[in-house]
Every structure is written in structure tokens, then in C-alpha cells.
Amino acid sequence: MGVTYLLKKGLYYLANKPMYVNEKELARMLPSIPGWLERGHIYCFDYAIKNLPDDKPILEIGTFAGLSTNVILYYLNKYNKKNLLLTTDWFLKDISPDEKIATLDNPQDLSNYIKESFVRNVNFFNKSANIKSSDLPSDDFFKAWFEGKEIDNLFGGKFIPSGEISFAYIDGNHVYEYAKRDFENVDKILIKEGFILFDDSADYTNWGSKRVAQEAVKSGKYKVIKKNPHYFVQKIS
Ligand SMILES: C[S@@+](CC[C@H](N)C(=O)[O-])C[C@H]1O[C@@H](n2cnc3c(N)ncnc32)[C@H](O)[C@@H]1O
């Protein structure tokens, strides 16, 4: 992390103080699940779920071991919302066979380990969750969505992802081309007044996801609810 980045981040925080929610019920869960969850996202999950425009599903791209997933499920339960949570993550399937990872004989075993951790963490912290999850890359997940193809559910059985959604959390590959495709696919199925939270999109970051979020707002189809510090937007047309 360069000095310029830290400086930009520091100045940004001075001018735009993020909103933080201290949820007593999450205090022990948050450090118990490995992952990357920006503190400000919790405010956005709370806001989006409290204000969901209807009961259409929520979509999460990029769950890793289920930290953000469990926070979303917590708020669905807290606000007594019945929306189905759909998720997809390819669980680091890009690990190369010759990568050295601690003492693993096969580094690609890590992919299954994270996937199993995800299922275990959801079953443990949100055992009655209304959730269906896939291990497909997001492009393949959306292909199944648009072609009405049946896919495996990590919680057992199969499902066909279909219809519209009311909220999307985009936290898969942050490189511009990938984040852009994720956004374009989400945009096709997100209803008016639905929400999107773009991970790693704050104005001081250098990720492609920032450019995608900025372009979404520039298009006039989305308004910013809050940069907390990452773009949390609502579809307005
Ligand atoms: C930053 S992590 C997600 C962190 C997670 N939301 C949390 O709260 O800890 C990004 C995840 O996106 C997944 N990912 C990356 N590219 C993807 C793609 N093209 N399709 C699906 N998942 C992808 C990775 O396997 C990884 O688990």
C-alpha cells in the first residue's frame, strides 16, 4: 500500500466520515469468520434490507467463507424479511497447481476447504436461512440465470436462478472487465428502487470496481445513497 494511497484514504475519511453500526449480536460472529468485510458495509446491509422495495431475492457475488453472507442473513432475520439470498463464488478456483500453500500437497484443496467453511459458517450462524448458493464463476452463474439452467445448490439439491432481484452485493473479481460484466448482469435483473453495494469502489481506491460504480452513477440510472466509503447506490430508472 503506497503512501499516496494512504494519504488519499486519510483525506477522504476526514471529509466523508463513514457511518458505522455497532450491532451487539454480531460482535462475536464477525471475528469468528475469516474474510474481508469493510466495516461501513454493515450500515449499507442494514439500510438496504430495512428498505428492500419488495420480496424479490438478494444476490451476493463473492462470499469467500461467508462473513458478509452471514451479516446479510442476520439482517434478513432481524427485519423479518422473507427474501431468498442467492450467492455465487468460485472459491479461488484460480489457484495454480504449482502454487506453494503452507504444507498442502495439493494447493487446489484450499478451494474445497473455503467452500466447506462457507457452508459450515452459514449452517452454524444462520441455520434456518433462506439461501441457495452456487460455486460457479459469476459469468457462468448469470448464463444459467438467463438460460434457465438448473445448477447445484451447495446446501443440497439443485435450483434454477431466475427472475428479478431487489439488492445485489458485488464482491467478486474487482478487475474492471469482470466487475463491469457483474454490474451489467445485475442491472438486467435489478428492479427499480433496488440497491447495489460495490465492494472496493471508494473514490480513493484503484480497483476497476470503482470505475464501474462511478460509471453506473454517471449513467443517470443510479443515485448514491452513501459512499460508506464504497458506493452504495439505488436504481432510479
Ligand atoms: C474479497 S473475497 C469476498 C469476501 C467476502 N464477501 C467476505 O465478506 O469475506 C472475493 C471472492 O470472490 C470470489 N471470486 C473472484 N472472482 C470470481 C468470479 N469471477 N466469480 C465468482 N466468484 C469470484 C473469490 O473466490 C473470493 O472468494
Coordinates of N, CA and C and ligand atoms in Angstrom, one line a residue, residues 33-38 45 60-69 88-94 114 135-139 169 171-174 178 181-182 199-200, ligand 1:
I33 N -15.4 -15.5 11.7 CA -15.4 -16.0 10.3 C -14.4 -15.2 9.5
P34 N -13.4 -16.0 8.9 CA -12.4 -15.2 8.1 C -13.0 -14.5 6.9
G35 N -12.4 -13.4 6.5 CA -12.9 -12.7 5.3 C -12.5 -11.3 5.3
W36 N -13.1 -10.6 4.3 CA -12.8 -9.2 4.1 C -14.1 -8.4 4.2
L37 N -14.5 -7.9 5.3 CA -15.7 -7.1 5.3 C -15.4 -5.7 5.8
E38 N -15.6 -4.8 4.9 CA -15.4 -3.3 5.2 C -16.5 -3.0 6.3
F45 N -25.8 -2.8 4.5 CA -26.6 -4.0 4.5 C -27.9 -3.7 5.4
E60 N -25.6 -12.1 -3.9 CA -24.3 -11.8 -3.4 C -23.3 -12.5 -4.4
I61 N -22.4 -11.7 -4.9 CA -21.3 -12.3 -5.8 C -20.0 -12.2 -5.0
G62 N -19.4 -13.3 -4.6 CA -18.2 -13.3 -3.9 C -18.4 -13.4 -2.4
T63 N -18.6 -14.6 -1.9 CA -18.9 -14.8 -0.5 C -17.7 -15.1 0.4
F64 N -16.6 -15.7 -0.3 CA -15.5 -16.3 0.4 C -16.0 -17.3 1.5
A65 N -15.6 -17.1 2.8 CA -16.1 -18.1 3.8 C -17.4 -17.7 4.4
G66 N -18.1 -16.7 3.9 CA -19.4 -16.4 4.4 C -19.6 -15.3 5.4
L67 N -18.5 -14.5 5.5 CA -18.6 -13.4 6.5 C -19.8 -12.4 6.1
S68 N -19.7 -11.8 5.0 CA -20.7 -10.9 4.5 C -22.1 -11.6 4.4
T69 N -22.0 -12.8 3.9 CA -23.3 -13.6 3.8 C -24.0 -13.7 5.1
T88 N -23.1 -16.7 -5.3 CA -22.2 -17.5 -6.1 C -20.7 -17.0 -5.8
D89 N -19.8 -18.0 -5.7 CA -18.4 -17.8 -5.5 C -17.7 -19.0 -6.1
W90 N -16.6 -18.7 -6.9 CA -15.9 -19.9 -7.5 C -14.8 -20.4 -6.5
F91 N -14.8 -19.8 -5.3 CA -13.9 -20.3 -4.2 C -12.5 -20.5 -4.7
L92 N -11.9 -19.4 -5.2 CA -10.5 -19.4 -5.5 C -10.1 -20.5 -6.5
K93 N -10.9 -20.8 -7.4 CA -10.6 -21.9 -8.4 C -9.4 -21.5 -9.3
D94 N -8.9 -20.3 -9.2 CA -7.8 -19.9 -10.0 C -6.5 -20.2 -9.3
I114 N -12.3 -23.7 1.6 CA -13.1 -22.5 1.7 C -14.6 -22.7 1.5
D135 N -21.3 -22.6 -6.8 CA -19.8 -22.4 -6.8 C -19.3 -22.1 -8.2
L136 N -20.2 -21.5 -9.0 CA -19.8 -21.2 -10.3 C -19.2 -19.8 -10.4
P137 N -18.3 -19.6 -11.4 CA -17.8 -18.2 -11.7 C -19.1 -17.4 -12.0
S138 N -19.0 -16.1 -11.7 CA -20.3 -15.3 -11.8 C -20.8 -15.3 -13.3
D139 N -19.9 -15.3 -14.3 CA -20.3 -15.3 -15.7 C -21.2 -16.6 -15.9
Y169 N -25.0 -7.4 -3.8 CA -23.7 -7.1 -3.3 C -22.7 -7.7 -4.2
D171 N -19.0 -8.4 -5.0 CA -17.7 -8.5 -4.3 C -16.9 -9.7 -4.9
G172 N -17.0 -9.9 -6.2 CA -16.2 -11.0 -6.9 C -14.9 -10.4 -7.3
N173 N -14.6 -10.6 -8.6 CA -13.3 -10.1 -9.2 C -13.4 -8.6 -9.4
H174 N -12.5 -7.8 -8.8 CA -12.6 -6.4 -8.8 C -11.9 -5.8 -10.1
Y178 N -14.3 -7.7 -15.3 CA -15.1 -8.6 -14.6 C -16.2 -7.9 -13.8
R181 N -18.9 -6.7 -16.1 CA -19.9 -7.7 -16.5 C -20.8 -8.0 -15.4
D182 N -20.3 -8.1 -14.1 CA -21.1 -8.4 -13.0 C -22.2 -7.3 -12.9
D199 N -18.3 -3.5 -3.7 CA -17.1 -3.6 -2.8 C -15.9 -2.9 -3.4
D200 N -15.0 -2.5 -2.6 CA -13.8 -1.9 -3.1 C -14.0 -0.8 -4.2
Ligands
LIG1 C1 -12.9 -10.4 -1.4 S1 -13.5 -12.0 -1.5 C2 -15.1 -11.9 -0.9 C3 -15.1 -11.5 0.6 C4 -16.5 -11.8 1.3 N1 -17.5 -11.1 0.7 C5 -16.3 -11.6 2.8 O1 -17.2 -11.0 3.4 O2 -15.3 -12.0 3.4 C6 -13.7 -12.2 -3.2 C7 -14.3 -13.6 -3.5 O3 -14.7 -13.5 -4.9 C8 -14.5 -14.8 -5.5 N2 -14.4 -14.5 -6.9 C9 -13.4 -13.9 -7.6 N3 -13.7 -13.9 -8.9 C10 -14.9 -14.5 -9.1 C11 -15.7 -14.8 -10.2 N4 -15.4 -14.4 -11.4 N5 -16.9 -15.4 -10.0 C12 -17.3 -15.8 -8.7 N6 -16.5 -15.6 -7.6 C13 -15.3 -14.9 -7.8 C14 -13.2 -15.3 -4.8 O4 -13.2 -16.7 -4.9 C15 -13.4 -14.7 -3.4 O5 -13.9 -15.7 -2.5

